[in-house]
Amino acid sequence: MEDIITTINVKKYFPIKMNFLQYLITRKREYIKAVDGISFSLRKGETFTLVGESGSGKSTIGKLLIKSLELTDGKMIFEGKDITRVKGNELKALRRKMQIVFQDPYSSLNPTMKIGDTIERPLKIHKICQKRKIKEKALEMLENIGLSPAEDFYEKYPWQLSGGQRQRVAIARAIIICPEFVVLDEPVSMIDVSLRTLILDLLIKLKQQYDLTYLFITHDLAIASYISNTIATMYLGKIIELGSKKEVLASPKHPYTKALLSAVPIPNPKMKRKKIIPKGEIPNPINPPTGCRFHPRCNYAEEICGKKEPELVEVSKDHKVACHLC
Amino acid sequence: MKLLDIKNLRVYYFSEEGVVKAVDGVSLSLNKGETLGVVGESGCGKSTLGLSVLRLVPYPGKMVSGKIFYNGIDLLSLSDEEVRKLRGKEIAMIFQNPDVSLNPIMNIKEHLVEAILTHEEIDEREAVEKTEEILGKVGIPKNRINDYPHQFSGGMKQRIMIALALLLNPKLIIADEPTSSLDVLIQAKTLELLRNLKEEYGLSLILITHDFGVVFEESDRIAVMYAGHIIEIAKNTELYDKPLHPYTQALIKAVPTVTPEEQKLNYILGMPPSLLTPPKGCRFYARCKYAREICKFKEPKTATVGREHIVKCHLY
Amino acid sequence: MSSKSSGLLFYIVSRILLIIPMLLILLTLIFIILRVLPGDPVYFIVSPQAGEHIIEQTRHELGLDRPIWEQYVSYLMGVFRGDLGKSYITKDNVWSIIGRHLPITIELATCGLFVAAFLGISFGTFAAYKSKSWFGVFNTILSTIAYTMPVFWFGMILQILFAIQFRVLPATGILDTSLSITRITGLPALDALITGNMRAFVDHVARLILPSITLGFFISGNINRMTHSNVLKALNEDYVRAARARGIKERVILFKYALKNSLIPVITLLGMNFARMLSGSVLTETVFSIPGMGSLLVNSIFRRDYPLVQGIIVVYALLISIVTLIIDIIYAYIDPRIRL
Ligand SMILES: Nc1ncnc2c1ncn2[C@@H]1O[C@H](COP(=O)(O)OP(=O)(O)OP(=O)(O)O)[C@@H](O)[C@H]1O
Ligand SMILES: Nc1ncnc2c1ncn2[C@@H]1O[C@H](COP(=O)(O)OP(=O)(O)OP(=O)(O)O)[C@@H](O)[C@H]1O
Ligand code: SF4
Ligand SMILES: [Mg+2]
Ligand SMILES: [Mg+2]
């Protein structure tokens, strides 16, 4: 299958705030290296899931891909076109094809707009469908996403909704215009398990129906295993493992991915499993460790790990790992 | 000894469209040192219940009836100032929405130091030390304490909220989805931190979450909410082995697991009822496999089955 | 932009550079408008009944007989050399005329700003805090009165009350005729202080009180409303609820959380009003007989004193640019999310 998005060595650094005096004294700018050289491709029609450490740059990647953040360095290609620096009308056209569900459903909904208006807005902005059909479409979407009776929710304001209800509004807003590519940043974290499955299934159905591509970000590996085709693990601004769902879940290679999988809480109070919790502190993206970024916490680390940064290399078909020992 | 005792609490939102009966006759108690998990459908009133304990239900919400006893004191009879002194110091809350729960124009250090100095008479330097220590425990590096909320990731903000709640060693923490944006490793560390505090200081915890893994690993007892009611409370293992309420049974079946294979998940057909016009009988009636005639017309009473296993269903 | 501080410098420089094209456009516009308006400046200098010869002579002296574009170019050249020309009427240098009127306007505007900010922000905040009490209602009435009441009328009422009835404050002017202030900076109050002329200082400040209140009260209406609604909104924010859950005192919540987060639009409004006050307040100036920029502008337009009108516009543009620049810097100071 063809690639829809490719990123080549993408970086995003956030400058650290300094006051004038500090700046005069140090004369050195420090950066939070949120995303630090990442290359990957999304195939059209797949669900690519990013999992990994909190603060490792997952949301930042999502925002870079839909161009709501400018990248510091690197290149991005969408449908064969270089979109690294697109602006103006081209960008607007691109926005129509790319949507995002932000991690936080609270700050991303306009508090002064009713739910109905929020959902209809993208239809109006991009002039997707006939005027008289807009409301019908919005109501149908609300019903689909489990906000029923839809008429009731249509008239509500965001602050009248619970966390999970807001998340669903955010999802509805993003997929109502059937974009080609959607970034879903923790879209169902506040929704109960039963409804969550319903919404995941809806997402899967829409994907098949309209040939959408998803970048899915989640901490819940059960969700990842339910919805993904490809899974990538991130650690401190880097992708450290990437492969098909089967490969990554059945035979994780990177010590961090292994630890992650071992620590998934089991919904069975009688089963206790030994969790592998990496030792040491969560490192700092301002000056990440040399060599392999995970080496200070890795149980298997050898001398080379602290010296040389491992590349993300293919270890078997559909499976890449960045670890010296794999 | 009961730390918290909620009796027949009703909290309604008097919105323009009508009265949303978000918490509608909930009774609940919590022992010292205990963790009570609260699970349930999205929008069934879990957060509202948590907010009531701190007397922080937002406008147009009102506590309509019921009583909340904390350590034997009737919280609803206290003055505003008395409640304020309890908040943060005795009872703390971790909010579901870390993104908007921090003041955007205050940096992290200011948040924590302010909270310490509000309740304790120590000098600022000590407060800063304490701040750094607690942030270290939740994995926020020292050199970022001068950063502002928008500079942190979702999970980092959540950890900052947790740090804020733990700061003053409260006796009771109401944790509303405290780990929903944390990776499982940091989540495990955070939960361990909470567990240690429980052992050390006898902290009690109300843990609201959608994550059944977390609930089953952390809770002593679990309460299941549905449409403003608590429909089942039982000991952790008991609820897993012998869920009584049809909703609980269906819910547990719907929990996904991590597996490389394709999985087929169950879900509960239909939607929960509107809280504006809840049905007269059992609120789960429309979706229940075992529903009988009586369920449609009569609200089930709360039955106690075995030891400490409470269920609200006509089948029992 | 890489680092905050170097960014700030870059920002300030680029903003200052932006003033140049803005001035150019503004001056061109005003140049055209003035010349399109009916009325010939010459007739304000010599009587229309004077002989043809004298009229032509005057016209020549003023350079008004040259082609329009030539006048335009030479005027612009002058401006960018810092020369605003001479008044047609008094033949004084435009800079020095403005120099005589601007300081008192700056003083009045600053005092008015403080009155407006103090009244508007404190009342607005308190009303939001006590929105359900009688104070909320009272404040709504007060703020409505403030910006619907005619300034002229309010100024006179104050005069009647405090100057005529109670005789506690002087009614008009900026200094008693028996006093004088040596000019150093141009700002009378400051100069009086510097020279240690306390009698003049007290007299001058006393005369500023009523006009400042007149001006400030009028502007406080809008500030009040804006503060009220923003603080009310901020008090419903989740971070306020979270702060309450930590037991933070209501007073702290009100100021550090609600008010400070609401301040940005309020400061914008204050800044805009300050800029407006700097361009003079004809009504207030008239009521209190203050020789400020407002009456200067009106008079110079009335008399078609082209260089003076243009000069005043240049000064306004500069002042407004400075004020907005300062507002932006204040923004960045208050809100860390704003990077300059
Ligand atoms: N606007 C910003 N300014 C400065 N730093 C930022 C900004 N946005 C993100 N960061 C930093 O970049 C890093 C990565 O953040 P990001 O939000 O991408 O993490 P994440 O992987 O989504 O984490 P989480 O799972 O906790 O949401 C973090 O250290 C964060 O503090
Ligand atoms: N301010 C409000 N006005 C009107 N209705 C409200 C308001 N706040 C909440 N509600 C309603 O009250 C009900 C309970 O909300 P609550 O936030 O307690 O749910 P929750 O159980 O925490 O859900 P979630 O798991 O999705 O966070 C919801 O149906 C919601 O729509
Ligand atoms: S490269 Fe070395 S340090 Fe890094 S994960 Fe592999 S073994 Fe551990
Ligand atoms: Mg994130
Ligand atoms: Mg909630």
XYZ file of N, CA and C in Angstrom, chain A residues 8 16 27 67 135 139 142 152 170 179 212 221 293:
39
model
N 10.647 12.633 7.748
C 12.063 12.318 7.646
C 12.832 13.134 8.667
N 13.562 27.126 26.058
C 13.227 27.297 27.460
C 13.170 28.770 27.783
N 24.095 33.184 27.968
C 24.318 33.346 26.543
C 24.065 32.062 25.782
N 0.167 19.991 11.163
C 0.681 21.327 10.933
C 0.127 22.357 11.897
N -27.715 20.296 9.738
C -28.195 19.921 11.065
C -28.491 18.424 11.146
N -26.856 15.843 13.833
C -27.652 15.024 14.750
C -27.323 13.546 14.575
N -24.089 12.822 16.294
C -24.237 12.760 17.744
C -24.804 11.417 18.173
N -31.139 16.725 22.547
C -30.758 17.289 23.848
C -29.327 17.788 23.822
N -15.549 15.921 20.685
C -14.307 16.194 19.959
C -14.102 15.197 18.820
N -12.275 13.453 6.848
C -10.959 13.834 6.355
C -10.225 12.581 5.901
N -9.935 6.015 5.588
C -9.201 6.986 6.396
C -7.918 6.379 6.927
N -2.709 -0.015 26.345
C -2.222 -0.983 25.365
C -3.328 -1.921 24.906
N 19.134 6.471 24.778
C 18.513 7.324 25.795
C 17.980 6.521 26.972
